[in-house]
Tab-separated table of C-alpha atoms in Angstrom:
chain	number	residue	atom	x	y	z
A	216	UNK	CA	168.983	168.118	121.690
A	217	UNK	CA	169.320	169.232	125.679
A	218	UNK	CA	171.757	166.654	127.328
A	219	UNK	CA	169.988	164.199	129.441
A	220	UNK	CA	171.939	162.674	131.995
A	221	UNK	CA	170.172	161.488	135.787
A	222	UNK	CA	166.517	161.842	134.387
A	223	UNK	CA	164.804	159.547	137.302
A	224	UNK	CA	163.049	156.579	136.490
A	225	UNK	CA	159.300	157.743	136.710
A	226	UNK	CA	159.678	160.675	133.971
A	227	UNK	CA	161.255	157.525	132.292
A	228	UNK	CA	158.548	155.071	133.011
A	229	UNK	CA	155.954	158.182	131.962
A	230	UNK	CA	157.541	159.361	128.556
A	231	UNK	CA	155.981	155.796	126.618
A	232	UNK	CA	152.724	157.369	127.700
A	233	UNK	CA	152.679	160.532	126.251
A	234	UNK	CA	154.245	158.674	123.159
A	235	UNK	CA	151.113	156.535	123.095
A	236	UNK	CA	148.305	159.605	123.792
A	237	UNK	CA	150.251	161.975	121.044
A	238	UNK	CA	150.485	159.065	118.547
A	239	UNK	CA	146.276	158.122	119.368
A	240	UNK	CA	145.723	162.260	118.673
A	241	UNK	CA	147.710	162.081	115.505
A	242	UNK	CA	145.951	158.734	114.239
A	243	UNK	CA	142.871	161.226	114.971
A	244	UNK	CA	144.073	163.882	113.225
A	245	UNK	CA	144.691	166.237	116.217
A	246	UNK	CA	148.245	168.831	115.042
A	247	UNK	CA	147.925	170.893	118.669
A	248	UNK	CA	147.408	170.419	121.960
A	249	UNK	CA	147.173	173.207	124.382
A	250	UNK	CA	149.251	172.287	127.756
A	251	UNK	CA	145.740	172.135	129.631
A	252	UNK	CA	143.620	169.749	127.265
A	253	UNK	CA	146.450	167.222	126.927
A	254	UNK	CA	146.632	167.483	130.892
A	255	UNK	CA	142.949	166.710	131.016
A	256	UNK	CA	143.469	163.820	128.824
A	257	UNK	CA	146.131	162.063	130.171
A	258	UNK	CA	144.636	163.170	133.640
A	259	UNK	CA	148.214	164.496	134.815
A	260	UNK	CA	148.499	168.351	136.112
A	261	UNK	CA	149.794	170.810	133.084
A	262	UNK	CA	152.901	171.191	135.854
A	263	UNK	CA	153.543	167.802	135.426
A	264	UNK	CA	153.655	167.900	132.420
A	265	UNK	CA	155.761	171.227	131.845
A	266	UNK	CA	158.288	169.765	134.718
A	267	UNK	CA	158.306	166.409	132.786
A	268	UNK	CA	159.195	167.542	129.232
A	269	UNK	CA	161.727	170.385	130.625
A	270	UNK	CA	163.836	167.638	131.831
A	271	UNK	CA	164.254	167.407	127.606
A	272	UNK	CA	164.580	170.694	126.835
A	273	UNK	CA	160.965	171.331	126.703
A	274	UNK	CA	158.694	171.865	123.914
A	275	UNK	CA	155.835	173.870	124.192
A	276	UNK	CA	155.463	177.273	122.970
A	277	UNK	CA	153.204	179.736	125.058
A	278	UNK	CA	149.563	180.366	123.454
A	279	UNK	CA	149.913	177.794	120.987
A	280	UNK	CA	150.732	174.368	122.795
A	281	UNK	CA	152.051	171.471	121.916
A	282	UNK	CA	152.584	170.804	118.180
A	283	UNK	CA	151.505	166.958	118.330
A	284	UNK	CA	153.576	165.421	115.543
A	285	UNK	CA	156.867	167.753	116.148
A	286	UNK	CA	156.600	166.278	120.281
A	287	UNK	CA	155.448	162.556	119.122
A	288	UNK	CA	158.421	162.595	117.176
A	289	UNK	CA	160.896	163.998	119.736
A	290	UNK	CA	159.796	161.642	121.903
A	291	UNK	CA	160.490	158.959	120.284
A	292	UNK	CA	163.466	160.299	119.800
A	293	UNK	CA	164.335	160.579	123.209
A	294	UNK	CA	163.275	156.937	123.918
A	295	UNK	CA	165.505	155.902	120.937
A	296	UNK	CA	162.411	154.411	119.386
A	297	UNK	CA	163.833	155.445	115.575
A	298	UNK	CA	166.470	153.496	115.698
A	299	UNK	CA	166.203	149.685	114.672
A	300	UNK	CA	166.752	147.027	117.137
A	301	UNK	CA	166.867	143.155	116.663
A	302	UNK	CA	165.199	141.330	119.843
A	303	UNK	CA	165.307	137.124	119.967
A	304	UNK	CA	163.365	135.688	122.066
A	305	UNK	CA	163.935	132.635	124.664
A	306	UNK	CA	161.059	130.048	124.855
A	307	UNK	CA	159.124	129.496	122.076
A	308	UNK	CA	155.547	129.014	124.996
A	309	UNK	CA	152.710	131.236	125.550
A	310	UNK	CA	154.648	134.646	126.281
A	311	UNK	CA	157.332	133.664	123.755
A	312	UNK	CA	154.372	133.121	121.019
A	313	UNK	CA	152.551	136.399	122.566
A	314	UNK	CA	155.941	138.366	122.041
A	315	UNK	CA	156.838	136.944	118.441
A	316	UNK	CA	153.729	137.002	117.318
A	317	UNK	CA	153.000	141.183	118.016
A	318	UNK	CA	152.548	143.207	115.631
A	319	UNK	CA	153.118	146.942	116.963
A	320	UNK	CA	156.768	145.881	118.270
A	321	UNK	CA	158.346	146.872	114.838
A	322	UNK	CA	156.680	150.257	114.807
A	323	UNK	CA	159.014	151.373	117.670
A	324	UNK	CA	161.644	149.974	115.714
A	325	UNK	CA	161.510	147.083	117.650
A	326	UNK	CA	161.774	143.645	115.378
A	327	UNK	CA	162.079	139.853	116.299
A	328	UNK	CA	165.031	138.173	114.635
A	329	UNK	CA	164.863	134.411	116.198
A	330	UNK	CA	162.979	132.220	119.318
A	331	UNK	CA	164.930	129.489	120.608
A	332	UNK	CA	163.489	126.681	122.845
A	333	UNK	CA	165.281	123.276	123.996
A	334	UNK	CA	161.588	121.385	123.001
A	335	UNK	CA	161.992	119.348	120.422
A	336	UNK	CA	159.242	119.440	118.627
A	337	UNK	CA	159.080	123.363	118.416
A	338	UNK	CA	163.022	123.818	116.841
A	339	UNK	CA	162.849	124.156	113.383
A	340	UNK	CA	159.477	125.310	113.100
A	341	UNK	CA	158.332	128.874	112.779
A	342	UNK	CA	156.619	131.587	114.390
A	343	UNK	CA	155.089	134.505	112.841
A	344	UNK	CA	157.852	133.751	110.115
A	345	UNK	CA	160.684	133.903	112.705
A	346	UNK	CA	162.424	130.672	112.882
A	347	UNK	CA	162.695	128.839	116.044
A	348	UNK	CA	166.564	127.545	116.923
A	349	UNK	CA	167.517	124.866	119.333
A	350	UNK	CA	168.595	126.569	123.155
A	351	UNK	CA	172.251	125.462	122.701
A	352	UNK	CA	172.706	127.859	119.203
A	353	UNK	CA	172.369	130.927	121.515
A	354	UNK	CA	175.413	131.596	122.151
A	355	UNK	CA	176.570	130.795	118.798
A	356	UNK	CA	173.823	132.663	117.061
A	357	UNK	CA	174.331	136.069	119.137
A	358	UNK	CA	178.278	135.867	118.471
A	359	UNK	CA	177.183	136.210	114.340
A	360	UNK	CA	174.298	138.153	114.367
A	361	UNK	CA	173.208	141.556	115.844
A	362	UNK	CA	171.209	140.993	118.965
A	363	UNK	CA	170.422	144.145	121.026
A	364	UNK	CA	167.853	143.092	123.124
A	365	UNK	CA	167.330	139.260	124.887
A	366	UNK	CA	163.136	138.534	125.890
A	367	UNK	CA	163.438	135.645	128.628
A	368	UNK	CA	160.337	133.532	128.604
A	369	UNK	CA	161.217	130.854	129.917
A	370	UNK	CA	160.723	129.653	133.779
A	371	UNK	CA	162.843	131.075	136.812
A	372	UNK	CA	165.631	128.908	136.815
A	373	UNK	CA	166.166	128.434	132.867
A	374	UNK	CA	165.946	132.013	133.383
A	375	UNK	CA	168.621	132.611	135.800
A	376	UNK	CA	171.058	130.987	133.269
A	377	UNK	CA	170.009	132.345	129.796
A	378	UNK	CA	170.210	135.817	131.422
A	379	UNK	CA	174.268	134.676	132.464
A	380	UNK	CA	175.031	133.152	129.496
A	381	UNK	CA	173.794	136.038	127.142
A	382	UNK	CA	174.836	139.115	129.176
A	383	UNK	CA	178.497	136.888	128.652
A	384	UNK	CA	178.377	137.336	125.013
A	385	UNK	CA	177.557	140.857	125.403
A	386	UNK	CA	174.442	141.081	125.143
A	387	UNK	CA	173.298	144.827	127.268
A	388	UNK	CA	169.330	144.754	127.563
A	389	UNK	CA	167.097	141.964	128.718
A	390	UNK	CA	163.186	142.075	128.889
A	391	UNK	CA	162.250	139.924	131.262
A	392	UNK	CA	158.947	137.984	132.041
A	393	UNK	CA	160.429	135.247	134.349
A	394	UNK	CA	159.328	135.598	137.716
A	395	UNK	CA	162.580	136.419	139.247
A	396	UNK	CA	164.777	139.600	139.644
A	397	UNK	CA	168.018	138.667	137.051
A	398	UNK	CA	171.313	139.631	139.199
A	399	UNK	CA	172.801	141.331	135.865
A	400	UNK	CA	176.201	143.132	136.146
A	401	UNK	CA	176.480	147.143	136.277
A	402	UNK	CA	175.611	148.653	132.763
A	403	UNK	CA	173.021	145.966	131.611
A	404	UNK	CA	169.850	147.231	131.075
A	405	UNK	CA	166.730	145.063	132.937
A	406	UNK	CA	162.916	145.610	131.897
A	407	UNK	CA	160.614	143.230	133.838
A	408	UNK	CA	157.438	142.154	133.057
A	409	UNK	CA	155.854	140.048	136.156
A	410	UNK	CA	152.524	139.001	135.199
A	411	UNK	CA	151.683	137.331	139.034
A	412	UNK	CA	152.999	140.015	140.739
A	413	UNK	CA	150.644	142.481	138.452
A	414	UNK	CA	148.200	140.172	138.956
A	415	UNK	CA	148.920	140.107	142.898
A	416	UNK	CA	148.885	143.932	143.162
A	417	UNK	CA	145.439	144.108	140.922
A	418	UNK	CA	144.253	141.668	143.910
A	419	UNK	CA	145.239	144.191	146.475
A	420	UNK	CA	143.883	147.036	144.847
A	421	UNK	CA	140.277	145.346	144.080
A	422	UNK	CA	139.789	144.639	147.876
A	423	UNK	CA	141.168	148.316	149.053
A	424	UNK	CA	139.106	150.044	146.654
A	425	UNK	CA	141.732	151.927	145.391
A	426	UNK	CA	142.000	153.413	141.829
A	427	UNK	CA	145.289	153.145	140.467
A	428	UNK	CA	146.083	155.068	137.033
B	202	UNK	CA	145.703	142.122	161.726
B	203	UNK	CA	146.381	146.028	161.631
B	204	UNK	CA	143.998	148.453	159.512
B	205	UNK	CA	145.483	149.323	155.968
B	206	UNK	CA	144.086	152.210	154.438
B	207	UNK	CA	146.139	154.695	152.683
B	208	UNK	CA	148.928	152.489	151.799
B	209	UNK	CA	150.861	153.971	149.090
B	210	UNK	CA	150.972	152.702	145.704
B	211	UNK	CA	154.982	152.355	145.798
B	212	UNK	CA	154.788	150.125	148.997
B	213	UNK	CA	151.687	147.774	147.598
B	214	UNK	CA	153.771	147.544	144.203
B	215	UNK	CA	156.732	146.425	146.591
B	216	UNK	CA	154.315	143.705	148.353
B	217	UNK	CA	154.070	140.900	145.201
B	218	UNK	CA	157.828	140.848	145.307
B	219	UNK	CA	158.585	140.066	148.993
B	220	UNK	CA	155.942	137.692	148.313
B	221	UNK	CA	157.768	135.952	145.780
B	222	UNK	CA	161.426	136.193	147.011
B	223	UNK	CA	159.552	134.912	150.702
B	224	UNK	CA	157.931	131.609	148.544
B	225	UNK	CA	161.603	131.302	147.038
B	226	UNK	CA	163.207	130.925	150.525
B	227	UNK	CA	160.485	128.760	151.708
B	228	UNK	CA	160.832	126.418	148.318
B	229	UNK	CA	164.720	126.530	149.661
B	230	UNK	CA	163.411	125.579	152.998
B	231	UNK	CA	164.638	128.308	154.846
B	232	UNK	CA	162.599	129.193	157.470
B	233	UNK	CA	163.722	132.521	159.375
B	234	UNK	CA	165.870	135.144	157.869
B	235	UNK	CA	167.232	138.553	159.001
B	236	UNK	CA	166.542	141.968	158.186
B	237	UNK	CA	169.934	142.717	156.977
B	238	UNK	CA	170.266	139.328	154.743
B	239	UNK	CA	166.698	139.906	153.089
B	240	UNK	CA	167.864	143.478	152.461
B	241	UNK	CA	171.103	142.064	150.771
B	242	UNK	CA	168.920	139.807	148.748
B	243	UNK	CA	166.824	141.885	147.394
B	244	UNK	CA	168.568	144.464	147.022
B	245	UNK	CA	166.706	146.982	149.218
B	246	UNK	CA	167.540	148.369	152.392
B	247	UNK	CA	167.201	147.089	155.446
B	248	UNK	CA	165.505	150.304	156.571
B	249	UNK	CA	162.970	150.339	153.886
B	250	UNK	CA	162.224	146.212	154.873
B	251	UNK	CA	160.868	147.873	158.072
B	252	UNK	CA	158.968	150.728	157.142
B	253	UNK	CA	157.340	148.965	154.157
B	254	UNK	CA	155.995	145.819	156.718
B	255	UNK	CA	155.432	148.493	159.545
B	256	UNK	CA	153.017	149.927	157.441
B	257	UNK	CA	151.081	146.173	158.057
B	258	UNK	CA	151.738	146.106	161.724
B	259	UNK	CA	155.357	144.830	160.754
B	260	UNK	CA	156.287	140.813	161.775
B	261	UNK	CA	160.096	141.115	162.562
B	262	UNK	CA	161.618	140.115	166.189
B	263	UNK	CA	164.252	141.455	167.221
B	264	UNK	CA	166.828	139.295	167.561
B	265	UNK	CA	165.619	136.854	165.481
B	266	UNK	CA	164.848	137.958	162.475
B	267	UNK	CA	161.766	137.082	160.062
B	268	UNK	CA	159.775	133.744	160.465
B	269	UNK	CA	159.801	132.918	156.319
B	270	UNK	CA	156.681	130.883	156.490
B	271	UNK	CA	154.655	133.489	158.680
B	272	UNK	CA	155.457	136.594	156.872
B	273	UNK	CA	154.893	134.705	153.333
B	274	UNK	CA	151.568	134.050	154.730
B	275	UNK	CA	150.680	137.396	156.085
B	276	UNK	CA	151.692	139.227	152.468
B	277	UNK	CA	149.509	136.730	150.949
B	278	UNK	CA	146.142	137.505	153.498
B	279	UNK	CA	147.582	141.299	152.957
B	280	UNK	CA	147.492	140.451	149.214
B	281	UNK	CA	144.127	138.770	149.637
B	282	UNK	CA	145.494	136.063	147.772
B	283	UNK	CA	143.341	132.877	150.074
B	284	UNK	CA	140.382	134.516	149.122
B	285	UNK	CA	139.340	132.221	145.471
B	286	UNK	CA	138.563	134.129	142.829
B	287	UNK	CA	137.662	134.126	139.015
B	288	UNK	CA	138.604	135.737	136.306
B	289	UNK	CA	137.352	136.180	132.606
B	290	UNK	CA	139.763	136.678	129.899
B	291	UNK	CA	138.398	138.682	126.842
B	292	UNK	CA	140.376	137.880	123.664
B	293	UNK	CA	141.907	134.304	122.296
B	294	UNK	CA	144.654	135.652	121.026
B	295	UNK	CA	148.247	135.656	121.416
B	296	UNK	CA	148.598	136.889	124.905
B	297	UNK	CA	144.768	136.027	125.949
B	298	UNK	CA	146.472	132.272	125.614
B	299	UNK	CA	149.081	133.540	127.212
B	300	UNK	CA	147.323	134.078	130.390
B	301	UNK	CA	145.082	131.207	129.892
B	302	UNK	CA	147.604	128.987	130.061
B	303	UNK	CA	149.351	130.693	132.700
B	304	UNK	CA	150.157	127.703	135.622
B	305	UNK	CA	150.886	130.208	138.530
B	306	UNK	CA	148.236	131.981	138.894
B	307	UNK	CA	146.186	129.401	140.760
B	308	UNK	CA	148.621	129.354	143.355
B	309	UNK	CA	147.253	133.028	144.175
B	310	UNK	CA	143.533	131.999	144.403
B	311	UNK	CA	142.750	133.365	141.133
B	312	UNK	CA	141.251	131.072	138.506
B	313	UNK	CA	140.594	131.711	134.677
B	314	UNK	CA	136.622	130.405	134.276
B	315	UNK	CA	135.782	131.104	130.916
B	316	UNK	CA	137.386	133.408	127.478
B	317	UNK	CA	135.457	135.412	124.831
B	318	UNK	CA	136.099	136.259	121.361
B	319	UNK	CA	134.262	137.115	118.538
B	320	UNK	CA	136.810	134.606	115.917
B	321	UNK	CA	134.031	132.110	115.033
B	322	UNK	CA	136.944	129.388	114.748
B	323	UNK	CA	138.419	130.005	118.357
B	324	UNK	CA	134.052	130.340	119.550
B	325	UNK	CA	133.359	126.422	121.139
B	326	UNK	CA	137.485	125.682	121.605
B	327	UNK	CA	138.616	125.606	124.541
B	328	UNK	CA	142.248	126.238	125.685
B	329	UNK	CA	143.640	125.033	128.613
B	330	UNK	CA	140.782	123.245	129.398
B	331	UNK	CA	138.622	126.188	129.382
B	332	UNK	CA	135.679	127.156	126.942
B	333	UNK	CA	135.598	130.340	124.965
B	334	UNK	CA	132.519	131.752	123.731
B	335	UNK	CA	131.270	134.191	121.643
B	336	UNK	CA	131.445	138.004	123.008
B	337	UNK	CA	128.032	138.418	122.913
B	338	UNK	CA	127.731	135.913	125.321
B	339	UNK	CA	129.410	138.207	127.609
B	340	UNK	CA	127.293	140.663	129.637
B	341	UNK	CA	125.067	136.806	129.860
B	342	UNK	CA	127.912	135.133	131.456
B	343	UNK	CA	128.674	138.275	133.573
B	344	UNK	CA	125.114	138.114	135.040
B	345	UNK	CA	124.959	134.599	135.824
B	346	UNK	CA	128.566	133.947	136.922
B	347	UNK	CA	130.657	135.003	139.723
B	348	UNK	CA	133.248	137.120	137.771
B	349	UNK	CA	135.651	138.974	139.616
B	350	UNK	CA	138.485	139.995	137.409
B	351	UNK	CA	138.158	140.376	133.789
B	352	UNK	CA	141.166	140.294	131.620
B	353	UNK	CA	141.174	142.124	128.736
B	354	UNK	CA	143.446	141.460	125.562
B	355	UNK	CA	141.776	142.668	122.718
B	356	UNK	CA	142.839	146.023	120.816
B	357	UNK	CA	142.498	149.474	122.213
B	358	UNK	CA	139.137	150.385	120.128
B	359	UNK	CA	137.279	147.063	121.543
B	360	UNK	CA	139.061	147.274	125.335
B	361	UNK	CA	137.182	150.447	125.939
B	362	UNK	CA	133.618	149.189	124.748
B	363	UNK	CA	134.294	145.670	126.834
B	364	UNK	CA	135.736	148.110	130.168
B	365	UNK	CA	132.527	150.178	129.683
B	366	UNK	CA	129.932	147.177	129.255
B	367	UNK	CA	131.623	144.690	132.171
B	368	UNK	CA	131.736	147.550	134.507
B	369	UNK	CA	128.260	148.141	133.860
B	370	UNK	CA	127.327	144.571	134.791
B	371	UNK	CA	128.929	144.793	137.668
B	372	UNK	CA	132.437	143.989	137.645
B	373	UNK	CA	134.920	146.243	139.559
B	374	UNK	CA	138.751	144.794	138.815
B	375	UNK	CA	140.107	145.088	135.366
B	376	UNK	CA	143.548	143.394	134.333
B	377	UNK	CA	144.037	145.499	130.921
B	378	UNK	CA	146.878	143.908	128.176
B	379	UNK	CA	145.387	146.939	125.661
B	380	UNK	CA	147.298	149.799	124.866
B	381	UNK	CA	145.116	151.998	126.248
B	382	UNK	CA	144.305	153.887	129.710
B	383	UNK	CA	140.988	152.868	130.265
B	384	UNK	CA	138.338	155.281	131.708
B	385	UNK	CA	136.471	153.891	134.523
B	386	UNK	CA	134.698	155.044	137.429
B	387	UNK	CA	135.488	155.567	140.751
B	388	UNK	CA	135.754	152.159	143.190
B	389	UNK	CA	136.912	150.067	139.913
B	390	UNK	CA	140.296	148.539	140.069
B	391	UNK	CA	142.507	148.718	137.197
B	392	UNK	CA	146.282	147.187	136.724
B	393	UNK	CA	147.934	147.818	133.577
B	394	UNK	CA	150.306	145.536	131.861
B	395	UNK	CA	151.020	147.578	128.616
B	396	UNK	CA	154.207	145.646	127.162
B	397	UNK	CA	154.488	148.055	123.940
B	398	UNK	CA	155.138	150.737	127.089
B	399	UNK	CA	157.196	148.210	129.006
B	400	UNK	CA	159.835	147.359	126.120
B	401	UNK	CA	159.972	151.768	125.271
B	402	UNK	CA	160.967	152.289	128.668
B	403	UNK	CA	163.717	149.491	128.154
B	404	UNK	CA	164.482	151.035	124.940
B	405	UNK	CA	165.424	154.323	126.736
B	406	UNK	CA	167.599	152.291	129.011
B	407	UNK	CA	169.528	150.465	127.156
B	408	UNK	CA	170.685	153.581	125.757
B	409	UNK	CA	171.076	155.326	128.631
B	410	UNK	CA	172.608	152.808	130.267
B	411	UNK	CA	171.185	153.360	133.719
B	412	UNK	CA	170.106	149.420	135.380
B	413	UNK	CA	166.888	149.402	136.819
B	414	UNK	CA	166.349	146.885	139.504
């Protein structure tokens, strides 16, 4: 596998798409994809495509294409989706239930390993199976147990503070869905998830009559 | 108020969060700030503060920096977010709830009216004070309502027959939860919020260790 270092953040924010149209064409039963169809489908330019997947070594071979399951499966090697991952979640609300309750999580190796809330009458219970902890076990609970990623759920200032405490413990990659940008040290990974400011930029869009992708 | 046509996409993605960090100073009752200390804050520069409001007519004075209250204001006519409007969520699951439930989004002029599902033991329920009703009630409700966004949550296969019928009826702006692109005409409005994509992308930097902002 090519080295790759400096990638920018839009080939990174594209590569979970192609995952997602190569893994609908296998579920269909589709083994190759010339440079041009898939470009069609995913209504990107075959360049942009070629330029995108070069940054990985590339993987099309000229006159045949794209082998779909060979390039579904690099990809999600490149996105590191093969190896397993334990994510808890923090706030056992809507989101938190939304989150623990998803079922196609695990099949990017992705699974939910504990919730934890500070109401009362949600500790103890369970969610999809996963139990749901009292706030003040975090720390304790990600100091003997494997925690790779921390989902915050919970509202902005609650947020501000799990996101502190956990990235103190070690923890390196927070999903985010509080509606505030976490100040995280260098080297911790932040994924955000704003639902109003979607929702705000959807509002734009529908008045300017612009099609977005 | 300056025309805004031909805004890019990166700059009207930019616009929900100066919104928010604006309503977070104004919550903190600050009411003017400078260029350069809004830049700190959020982490952009001071530069890019100017060309991305310029592009409105920009609001700064020189000298004195932002008026908090009047620019928070502006975004949100820019935003369109006085103007009331409904939405329709499709789906009374997990994150359907989710968004239901949601207590910010009235604070942006956009309202959640009515949800549909086709589980005969959510059909007559109503969450969050709102009913839900069967889908093929739908295209009904569409007709006799004012509907301006519809939300949909439900899997891929069913979020491209629902985008298809809705936009038939009439409705141009499309909040999509399914992992899906959906294929719409020209002059309809969709915003994605695919989280399966969302927590990939975080997967690839966590082990990459870049920090995204």
């Amino acid at each position: 596998m090519v080295e790759h270092k400096n990638i920018s953040q839009a080939v990174i924010k594209r590569l979970p798409r192609y995952y997602r149209y190569l893994g609908d064409l296998l579920e269909n039963g589709v083994d190759r994809i010339s440079s041009s169809k898939l470009s069609e489908l995913m209504s990107i330019t075959a360049s942009q495509i070629r330029q995108d997947l070069n940054n990985f070594g590339g993987f099309g071979q000229q006159g045949y294409g794209y082998n779909v399951s060979y390039l579904h499966e690099e990809i999600g090697n490149i996105l590191e989706l093969h190896n397993e991952r334990n994510m808890i979640v923090i706030g056992a609300g809507n989101v938190g239930r939304a989150i623990s309750n998803h079922t196609d999580f695990y099949k990017i190796g992705i699974k939910v390993t504990a919730i934890f809330d500070n109401n009362l009458d949600a500790i103890g219970t369970k969610i999809n199976e996963i139990e749901v902890f009292a706030v003040d076990k975090l720390v304790e609970y990600i100091e003997n147990n494997k925690v790779d990623i921390v989902a915050i759920t919970v509202p902005k200032d609650s947020a501000v503070r799990v996101a502190a405490a956990v990235v103190e413990v070690g923890v390196k990659a927070i999903w985010n869905f509080a509606p505030v940008d976490l100040n995280v040290p260098q080297g911790i990974t932040v994924e955000n998830v704003h639902l109003t400011d979607s929702l705000m930029t959807l509002s734009y869009n529908m008045n300017n009559e612009c099609k977005i992708k």
